[in-house]
Short mmCIF file of C-alpha atoms in Angstrom, two decimals:
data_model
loop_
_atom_site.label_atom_id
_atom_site.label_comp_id
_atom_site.label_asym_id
_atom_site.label_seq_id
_atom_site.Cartn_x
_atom_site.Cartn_y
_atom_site.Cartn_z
CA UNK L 1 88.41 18.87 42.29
CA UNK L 2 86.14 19.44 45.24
CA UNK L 3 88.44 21.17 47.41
CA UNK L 4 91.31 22.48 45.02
CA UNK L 5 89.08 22.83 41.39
CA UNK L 6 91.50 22.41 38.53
CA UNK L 7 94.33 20.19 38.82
CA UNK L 8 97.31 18.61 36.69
CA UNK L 9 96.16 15.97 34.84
CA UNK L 10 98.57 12.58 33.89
CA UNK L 11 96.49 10.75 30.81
CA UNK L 12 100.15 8.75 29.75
CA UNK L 13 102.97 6.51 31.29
CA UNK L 14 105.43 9.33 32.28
CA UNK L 15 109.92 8.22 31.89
CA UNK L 16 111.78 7.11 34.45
CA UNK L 17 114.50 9.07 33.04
CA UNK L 18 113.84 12.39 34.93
CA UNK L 19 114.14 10.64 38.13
CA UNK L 20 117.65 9.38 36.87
CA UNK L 21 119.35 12.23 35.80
CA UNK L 22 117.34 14.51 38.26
CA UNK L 23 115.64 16.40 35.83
CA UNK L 24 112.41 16.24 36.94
CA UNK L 25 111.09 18.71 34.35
CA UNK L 26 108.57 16.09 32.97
CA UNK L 27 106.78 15.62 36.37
CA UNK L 28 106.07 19.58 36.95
CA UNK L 29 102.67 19.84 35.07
CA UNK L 30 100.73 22.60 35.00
CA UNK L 31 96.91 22.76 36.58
CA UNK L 32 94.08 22.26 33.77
CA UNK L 33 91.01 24.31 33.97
CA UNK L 34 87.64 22.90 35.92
CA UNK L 35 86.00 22.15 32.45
CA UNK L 36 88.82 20.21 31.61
CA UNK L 37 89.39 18.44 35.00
CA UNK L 38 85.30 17.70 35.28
CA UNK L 39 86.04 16.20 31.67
CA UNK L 40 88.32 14.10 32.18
CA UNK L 41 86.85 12.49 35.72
CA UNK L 42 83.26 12.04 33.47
CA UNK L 43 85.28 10.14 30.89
CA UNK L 44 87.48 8.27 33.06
CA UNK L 45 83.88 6.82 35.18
CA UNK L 46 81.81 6.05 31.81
CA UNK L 47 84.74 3.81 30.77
CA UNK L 48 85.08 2.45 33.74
CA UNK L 49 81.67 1.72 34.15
CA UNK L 50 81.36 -0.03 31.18
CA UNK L 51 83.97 -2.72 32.36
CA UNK L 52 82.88 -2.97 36.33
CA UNK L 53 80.20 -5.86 37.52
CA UNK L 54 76.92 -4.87 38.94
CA UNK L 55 76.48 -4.16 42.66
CA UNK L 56 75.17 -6.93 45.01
CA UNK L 57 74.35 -5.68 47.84
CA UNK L 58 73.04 -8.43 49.14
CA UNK L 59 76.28 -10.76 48.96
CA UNK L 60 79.34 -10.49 51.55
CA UNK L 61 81.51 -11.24 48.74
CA UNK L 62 81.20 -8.22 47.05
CA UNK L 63 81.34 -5.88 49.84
CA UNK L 64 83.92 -3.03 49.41
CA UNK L 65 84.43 -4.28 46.35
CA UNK L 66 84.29 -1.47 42.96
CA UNK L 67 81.57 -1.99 40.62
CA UNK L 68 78.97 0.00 38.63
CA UNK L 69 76.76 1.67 41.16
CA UNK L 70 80.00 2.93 42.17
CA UNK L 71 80.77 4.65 39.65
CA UNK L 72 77.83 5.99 38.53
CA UNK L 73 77.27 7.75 42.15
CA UNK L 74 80.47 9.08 41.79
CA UNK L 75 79.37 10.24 38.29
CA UNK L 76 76.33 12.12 39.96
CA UNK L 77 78.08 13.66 42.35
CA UNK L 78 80.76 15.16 40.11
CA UNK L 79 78.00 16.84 37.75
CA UNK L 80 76.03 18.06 40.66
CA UNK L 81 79.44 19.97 41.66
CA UNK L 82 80.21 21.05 38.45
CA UNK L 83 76.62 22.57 38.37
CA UNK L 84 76.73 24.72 41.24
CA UNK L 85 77.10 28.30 41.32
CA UNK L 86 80.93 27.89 42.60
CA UNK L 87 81.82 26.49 39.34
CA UNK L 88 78.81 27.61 37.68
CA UNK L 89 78.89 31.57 38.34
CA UNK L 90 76.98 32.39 34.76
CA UNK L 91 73.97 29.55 35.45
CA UNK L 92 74.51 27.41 32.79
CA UNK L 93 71.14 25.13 33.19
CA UNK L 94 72.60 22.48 30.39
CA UNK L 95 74.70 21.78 33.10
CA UNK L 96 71.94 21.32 36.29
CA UNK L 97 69.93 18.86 33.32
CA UNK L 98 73.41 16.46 33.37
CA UNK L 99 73.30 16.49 37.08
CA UNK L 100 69.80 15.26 37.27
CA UNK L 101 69.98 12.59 34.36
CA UNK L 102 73.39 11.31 35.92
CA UNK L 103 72.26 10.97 39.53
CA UNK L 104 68.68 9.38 37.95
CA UNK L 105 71.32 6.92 36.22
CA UNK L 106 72.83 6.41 40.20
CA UNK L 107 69.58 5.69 41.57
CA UNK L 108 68.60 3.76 38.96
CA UNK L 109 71.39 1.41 38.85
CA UNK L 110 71.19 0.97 42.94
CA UNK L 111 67.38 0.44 42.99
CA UNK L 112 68.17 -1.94 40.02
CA UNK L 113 70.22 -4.22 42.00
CA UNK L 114 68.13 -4.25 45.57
CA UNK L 115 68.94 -0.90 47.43
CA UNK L 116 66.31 0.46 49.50
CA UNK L 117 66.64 2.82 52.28
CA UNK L 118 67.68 1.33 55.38
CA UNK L 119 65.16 0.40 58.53
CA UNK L 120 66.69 2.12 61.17
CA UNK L 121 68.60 5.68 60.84
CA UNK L 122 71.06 4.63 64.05
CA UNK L 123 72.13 1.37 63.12
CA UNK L 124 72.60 1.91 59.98
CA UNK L 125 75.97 3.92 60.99
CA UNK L 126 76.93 1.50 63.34
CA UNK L 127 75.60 -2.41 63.73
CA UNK L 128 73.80 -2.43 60.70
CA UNK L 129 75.53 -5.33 58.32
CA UNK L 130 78.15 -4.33 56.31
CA UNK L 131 75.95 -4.52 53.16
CA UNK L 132 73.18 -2.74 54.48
CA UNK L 133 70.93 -2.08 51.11
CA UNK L 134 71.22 1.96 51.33
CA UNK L 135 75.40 1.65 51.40
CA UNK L 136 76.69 2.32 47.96
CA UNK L 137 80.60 2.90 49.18
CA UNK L 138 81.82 3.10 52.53
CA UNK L 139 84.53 2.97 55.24
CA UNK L 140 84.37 -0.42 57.78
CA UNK L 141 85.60 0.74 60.66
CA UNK L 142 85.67 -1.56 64.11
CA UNK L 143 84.08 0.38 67.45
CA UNK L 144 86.16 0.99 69.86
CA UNK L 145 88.92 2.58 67.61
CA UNK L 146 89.61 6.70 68.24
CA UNK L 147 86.15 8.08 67.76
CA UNK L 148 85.22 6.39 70.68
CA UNK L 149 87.98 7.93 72.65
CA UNK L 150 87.90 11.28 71.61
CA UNK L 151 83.65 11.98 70.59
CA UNK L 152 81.07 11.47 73.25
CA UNK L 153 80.53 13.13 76.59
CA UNK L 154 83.04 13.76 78.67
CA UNK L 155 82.04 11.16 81.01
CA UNK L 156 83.45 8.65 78.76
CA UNK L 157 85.68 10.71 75.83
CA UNK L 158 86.91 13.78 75.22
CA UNK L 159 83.45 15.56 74.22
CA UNK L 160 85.31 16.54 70.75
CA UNK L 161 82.30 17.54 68.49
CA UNK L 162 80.15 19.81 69.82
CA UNK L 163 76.87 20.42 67.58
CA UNK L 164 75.90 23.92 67.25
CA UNK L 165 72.38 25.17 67.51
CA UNK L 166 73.05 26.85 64.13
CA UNK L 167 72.98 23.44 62.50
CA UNK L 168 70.44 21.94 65.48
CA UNK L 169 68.10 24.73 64.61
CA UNK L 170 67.18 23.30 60.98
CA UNK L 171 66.07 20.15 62.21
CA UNK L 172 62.32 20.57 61.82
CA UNK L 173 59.00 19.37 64.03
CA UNK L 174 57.91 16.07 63.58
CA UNK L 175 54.14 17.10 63.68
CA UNK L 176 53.88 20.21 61.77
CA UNK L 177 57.08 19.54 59.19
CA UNK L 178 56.95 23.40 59.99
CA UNK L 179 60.91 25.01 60.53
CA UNK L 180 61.15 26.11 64.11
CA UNK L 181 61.06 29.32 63.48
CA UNK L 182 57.90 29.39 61.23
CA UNK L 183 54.26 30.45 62.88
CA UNK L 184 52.59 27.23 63.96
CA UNK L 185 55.19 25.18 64.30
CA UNK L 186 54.73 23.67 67.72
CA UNK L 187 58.49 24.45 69.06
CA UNK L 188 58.71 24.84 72.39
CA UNK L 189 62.06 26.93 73.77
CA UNK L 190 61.21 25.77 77.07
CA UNK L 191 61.38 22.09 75.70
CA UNK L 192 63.36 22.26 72.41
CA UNK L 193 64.06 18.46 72.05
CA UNK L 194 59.98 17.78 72.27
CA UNK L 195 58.44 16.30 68.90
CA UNK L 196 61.22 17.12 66.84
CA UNK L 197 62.20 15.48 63.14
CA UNK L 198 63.63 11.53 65.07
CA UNK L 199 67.11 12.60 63.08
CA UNK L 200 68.05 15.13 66.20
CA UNK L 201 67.62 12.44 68.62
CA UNK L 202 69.70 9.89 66.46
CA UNK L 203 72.42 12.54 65.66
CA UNK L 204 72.91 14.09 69.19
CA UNK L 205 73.12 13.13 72.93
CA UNK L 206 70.96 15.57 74.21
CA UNK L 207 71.14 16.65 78.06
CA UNK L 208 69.91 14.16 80.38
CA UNK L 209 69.65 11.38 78.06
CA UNK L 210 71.10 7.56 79.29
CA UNK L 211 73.94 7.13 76.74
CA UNK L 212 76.54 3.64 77.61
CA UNK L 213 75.52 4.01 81.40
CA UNK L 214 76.00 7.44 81.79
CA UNK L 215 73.54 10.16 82.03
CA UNK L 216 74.89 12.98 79.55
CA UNK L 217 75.30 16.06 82.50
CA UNK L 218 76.06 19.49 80.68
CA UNK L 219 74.38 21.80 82.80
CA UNK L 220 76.44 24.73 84.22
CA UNK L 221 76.28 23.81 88.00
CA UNK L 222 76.25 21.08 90.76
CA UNK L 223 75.87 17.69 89.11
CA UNK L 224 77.06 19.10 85.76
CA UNK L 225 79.96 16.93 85.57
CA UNK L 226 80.16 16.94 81.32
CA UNK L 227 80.00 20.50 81.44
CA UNK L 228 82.67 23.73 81.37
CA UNK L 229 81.59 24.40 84.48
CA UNK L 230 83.73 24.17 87.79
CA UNK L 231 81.65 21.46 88.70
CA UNK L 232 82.82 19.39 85.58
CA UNK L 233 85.24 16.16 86.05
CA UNK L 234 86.74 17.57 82.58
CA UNK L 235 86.33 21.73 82.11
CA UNK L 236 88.13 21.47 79.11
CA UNK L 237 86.51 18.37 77.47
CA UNK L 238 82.80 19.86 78.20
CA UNK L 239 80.45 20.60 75.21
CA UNK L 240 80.21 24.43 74.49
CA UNK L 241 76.87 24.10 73.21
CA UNK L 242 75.23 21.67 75.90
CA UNK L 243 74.66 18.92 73.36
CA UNK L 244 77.77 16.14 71.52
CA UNK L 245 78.05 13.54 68.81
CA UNK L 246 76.26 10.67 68.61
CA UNK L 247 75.83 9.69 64.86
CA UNK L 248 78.38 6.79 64.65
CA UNK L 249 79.20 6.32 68.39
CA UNK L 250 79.07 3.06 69.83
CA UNK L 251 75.89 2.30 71.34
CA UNK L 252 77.41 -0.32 73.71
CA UNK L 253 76.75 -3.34 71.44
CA UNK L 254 77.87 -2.64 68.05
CA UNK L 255 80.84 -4.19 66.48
CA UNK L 256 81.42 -2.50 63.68
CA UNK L 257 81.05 0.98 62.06
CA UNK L 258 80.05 1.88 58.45
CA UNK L 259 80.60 5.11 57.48
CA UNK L 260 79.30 5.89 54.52
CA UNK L 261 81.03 7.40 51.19
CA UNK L 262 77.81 7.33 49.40
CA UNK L 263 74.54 6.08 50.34
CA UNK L 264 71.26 5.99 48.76
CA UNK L 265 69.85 8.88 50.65
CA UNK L 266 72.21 11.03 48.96
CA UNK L 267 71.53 10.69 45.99
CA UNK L 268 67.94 11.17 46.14
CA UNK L 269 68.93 14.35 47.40
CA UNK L 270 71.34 15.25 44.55
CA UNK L 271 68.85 14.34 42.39
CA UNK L 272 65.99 16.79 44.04
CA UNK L 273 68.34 19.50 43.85
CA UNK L 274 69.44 19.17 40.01
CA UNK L 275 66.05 18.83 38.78
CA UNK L 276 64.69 21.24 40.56
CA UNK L 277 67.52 23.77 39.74
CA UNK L 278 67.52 22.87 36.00
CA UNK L 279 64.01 23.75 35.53
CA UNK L 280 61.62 26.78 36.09
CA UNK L 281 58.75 25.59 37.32
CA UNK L 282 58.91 22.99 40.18
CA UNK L 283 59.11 18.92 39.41
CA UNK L 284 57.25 16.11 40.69
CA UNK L 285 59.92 14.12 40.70
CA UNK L 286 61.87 16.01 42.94
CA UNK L 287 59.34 16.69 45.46
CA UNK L 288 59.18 12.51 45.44
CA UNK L 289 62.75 12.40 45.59
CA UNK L 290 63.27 14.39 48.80
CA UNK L 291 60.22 13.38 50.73
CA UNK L 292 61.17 9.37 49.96
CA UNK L 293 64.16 10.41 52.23
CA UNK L 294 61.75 12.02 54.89
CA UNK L 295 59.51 8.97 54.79
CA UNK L 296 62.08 6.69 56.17
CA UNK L 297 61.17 3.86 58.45
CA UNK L 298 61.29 5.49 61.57
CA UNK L 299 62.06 9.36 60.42
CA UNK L 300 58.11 9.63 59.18
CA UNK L 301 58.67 13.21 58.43
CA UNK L 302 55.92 14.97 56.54
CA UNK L 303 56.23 15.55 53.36
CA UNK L 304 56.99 18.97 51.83
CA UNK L 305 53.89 20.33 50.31
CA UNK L 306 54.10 20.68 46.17
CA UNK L 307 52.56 23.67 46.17
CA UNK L 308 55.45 25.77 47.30
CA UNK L 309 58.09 28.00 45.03
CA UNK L 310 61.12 26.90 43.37
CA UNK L 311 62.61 29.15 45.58
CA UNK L 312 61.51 27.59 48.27
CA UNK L 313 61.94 24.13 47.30
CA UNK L 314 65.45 24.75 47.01
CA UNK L 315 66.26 25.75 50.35
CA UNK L 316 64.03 22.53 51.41
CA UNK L 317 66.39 20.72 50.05
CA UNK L 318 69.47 22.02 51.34
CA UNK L 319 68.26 21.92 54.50
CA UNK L 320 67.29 18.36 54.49
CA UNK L 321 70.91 17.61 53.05
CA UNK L 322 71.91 19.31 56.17
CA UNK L 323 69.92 16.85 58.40
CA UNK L 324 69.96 13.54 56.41
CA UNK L 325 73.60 13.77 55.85
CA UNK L 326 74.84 15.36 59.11
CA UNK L 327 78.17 14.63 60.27
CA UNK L 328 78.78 12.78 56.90
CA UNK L 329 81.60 15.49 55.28
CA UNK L 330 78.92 16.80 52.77
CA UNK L 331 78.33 20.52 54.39
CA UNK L 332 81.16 21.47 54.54
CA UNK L 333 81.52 21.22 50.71
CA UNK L 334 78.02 21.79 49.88
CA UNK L 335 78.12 25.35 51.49
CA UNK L 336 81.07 26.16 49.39
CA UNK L 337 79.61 24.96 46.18
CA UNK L 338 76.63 26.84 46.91
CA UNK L 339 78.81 29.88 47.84
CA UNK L 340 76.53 30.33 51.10
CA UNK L 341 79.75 29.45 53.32
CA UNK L 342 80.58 33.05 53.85
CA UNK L 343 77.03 33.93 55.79
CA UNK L 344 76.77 30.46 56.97
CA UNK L 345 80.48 29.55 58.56
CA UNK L 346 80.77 33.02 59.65
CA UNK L 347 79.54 34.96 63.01
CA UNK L 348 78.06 34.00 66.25
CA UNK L 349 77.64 30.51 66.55
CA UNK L 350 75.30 29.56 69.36
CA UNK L 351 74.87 26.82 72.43
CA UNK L 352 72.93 25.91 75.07
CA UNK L 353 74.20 26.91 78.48
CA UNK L 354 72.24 24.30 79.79
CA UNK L 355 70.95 24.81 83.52
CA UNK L 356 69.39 21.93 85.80
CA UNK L 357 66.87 23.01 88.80
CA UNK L 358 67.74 19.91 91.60
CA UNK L 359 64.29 20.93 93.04
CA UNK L 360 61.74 20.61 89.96
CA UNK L 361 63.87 17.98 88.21
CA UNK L 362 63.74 20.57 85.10
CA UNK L 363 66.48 21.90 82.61
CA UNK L 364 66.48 25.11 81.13
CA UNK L 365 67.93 26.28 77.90
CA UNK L 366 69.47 29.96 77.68
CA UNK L 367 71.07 30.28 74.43
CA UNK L 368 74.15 32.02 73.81
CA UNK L 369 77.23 33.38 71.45
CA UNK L 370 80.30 30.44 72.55
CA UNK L 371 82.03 31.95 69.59
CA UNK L 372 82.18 34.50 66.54
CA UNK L 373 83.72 33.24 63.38
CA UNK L 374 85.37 34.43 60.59
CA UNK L 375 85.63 33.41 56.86
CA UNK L 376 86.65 34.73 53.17
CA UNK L 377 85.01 34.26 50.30
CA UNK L 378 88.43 32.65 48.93
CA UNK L 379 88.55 30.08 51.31
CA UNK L 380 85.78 28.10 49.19
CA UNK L 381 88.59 26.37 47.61
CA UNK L 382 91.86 25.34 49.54
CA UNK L 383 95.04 26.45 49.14
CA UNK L 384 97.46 24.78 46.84
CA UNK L 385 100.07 23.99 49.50
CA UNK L 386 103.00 26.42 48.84
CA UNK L 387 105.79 23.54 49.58
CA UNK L 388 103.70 21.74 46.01
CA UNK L 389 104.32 24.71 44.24
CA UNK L 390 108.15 25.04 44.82
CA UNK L 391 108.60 21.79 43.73
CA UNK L 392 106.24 22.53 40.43
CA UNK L 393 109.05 25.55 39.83
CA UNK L 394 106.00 28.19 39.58
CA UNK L 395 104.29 25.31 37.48
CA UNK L 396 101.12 25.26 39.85
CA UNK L 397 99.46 28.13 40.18
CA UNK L 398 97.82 29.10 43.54
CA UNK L 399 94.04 29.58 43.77
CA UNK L 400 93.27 33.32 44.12
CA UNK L 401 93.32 34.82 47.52
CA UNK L 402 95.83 33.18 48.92
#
């Protein structure tokens, strides 16, 4: 639903009969609309729900397991798509009021059963147990696998994501809780990693910084041997924007990796945005929502002021979503179901060409175009692939502007 919107739907036990005689009419069915589609998921998790156990996430036993919390986050998320203005072009606010009450259900149901937000933002994606209390669903995943191989700096991968300062730019100060672009803030170009919101730091080897051994070197010159400089041990592996991934990465001493399908964060966050968006007036309860994500242990943030505008508000929110859940596969989506994918995925994205003085010890950040993008409106939903279509003989129809 998320990437394709309607879809055929099976509800029965379909013949073998078709694949006998090779008429596989039966099988070609056609795609059903959104409403029906979100329908028919929201049924299919409230009777489900009713038959799953409770989550434990306190027991070993249970982990990876299905049960209730489960489902209900699922639930959440589903409305909270089906709410926004890509499936919601005329506004429908009956529909932002079901987002809220199902993700209150979500957290509700978690908080019932002993989540809380995890201790410590780093380990949580990495050493952290395997039923870490913020985890609702997730991925296990041992270290040392291919993300270790291909992520990282060059100096020990392949330097394969390279964060871009148009997503490192809405990580906020840690002082001021003031963007840093707004008056006041306390950003410092000269300095831009100083006294920023702890998530950067957690989410990003930064230039200079002691990562497995190795001091991360990205600076366009002698020395710069994680760079696309000349001077580089691997030109073609170097970061284009100065900076690579750390969110997940092995540390050196974890032995496992969690990534998270759902976590508690997120849904505080899904909540925030549903209630605020199905009302006119701004909510307490979101403004507690969000900022119990910025209080973390650890993250501190400040929290956002309740005296600002809906309007406002809302773009709060997204823009924590893009910090707390960075790297997670949520922006991606979320900029498509908020239709802002065409301004934000397109045009100059920007980097650090990162330059080191040998004599004053000091970096020095020039930012700069690495690349200008392109993207159509059309591409917020993916192509049905054409090969799925033959076989439907015209049954599936392909999303428009394709």
């Amino acid at each position: 639903f998320k990437r394709y919107g309607g879809v055929p739907l099976v509800a029965n036990v379909m013949s073998t009969a078709g694949v006998l005689s090779g008429n596989t009419d039966e099988y070609n069915q056609p795609r059903k609309t959104v409403d029906e589609t979100v329908l028919f998921i929201k049924n299919e998790l409230d009777t489900v729900t009713k038959y799953l156990p409770p989550p434990t996430p306190s027991s070993a036993v249970s982990v990876g397991r299905m049960n209730r919390g489960i489902s209900v986050a699922l639930k959440g998320r589903l409305m909270l798509y089906y709410a926004s203005p890509l499936h919601n072009p005329t506004k429908i606010i009956a529909r932002w009021q079901d987002a809220a009450l199902a993700n209150k259900q979500a957290i509700d149901t978690a908080t019932k059963y002993g989540a809380v937000l995890f201790n410590n933002y780093q380990t949580l994606f990495t050493s952290a147990p395997r039923n870490a209390t913020e985890i609702i669903w997730f991925v296990f995943q041992n270290c040392g696998c291919s993300l270790d191989t291909y992520e990282g700096m060059p100096s020990l991968a392949y330097g394969g994501t390279n964060p871009t300062l148009n997503h490192i730019d809405k990580y906020e100060m840690r002082t001021t809780g003031k963007s840093i672009y707004e008056a006041g803030s306390g950003y410092d170009p000269s300095n831009p990693y100083l006294n920023r919101d702890p998530r950067l730091g957690l989410s990003v080897i930064q230039p200079g910084e002691l990562f497995r051994g190795f001091n991360y070197a990205p600076w366009w010159g002698p020395g710069g041997v994680d760079s696309r400089s000349t001077f580089s041990n691997k030109q073609s592996d170097g970061s284009w924007t100065g900076m690579v991934f750390k969110k997940f990465m092995d540390p050196g001493a974890a032995a496992n990796r969690n990534w998270p399908l759902i976590r508690l964060a997120e849904l505080y966050l899904n909540y925030a945005e549903a209630l605020t968006e199905a009302n006119t007036t701004t909510q307490a309860a979101a403004f507690a929502a969000v900022n119990t994500v910025r209080a973390r242990v650890g993250i501190a943030m400040p929290a956002i002021a309740s005296t600002i505008s809906k309007d406002s508000l809302v773009k709060r929110i997204r823009n924590e979503r893009d910090v707390e859940l960075a790297f997670e596969e949520h922006r991606n989506f979320d900029a498509r179901r908020w239709k802002t994918a065409v301004k934000d995925f397109a045009g100059n994205m920007y980097g650090f060409r990162v330059l080191y003085d040998d004599a004053t010890k000091k970096y020095s950040y020039p930012r700069y175009s690495f690349q200008v993008r392109k993207y159509l409106p059309h591409w917020d939903l993916y192509p049905i692939p054409q090969a799925e279509i033959d076989k439907s003989k015209g049954k599936l129809v392909q999303n428009p502007g394709y």
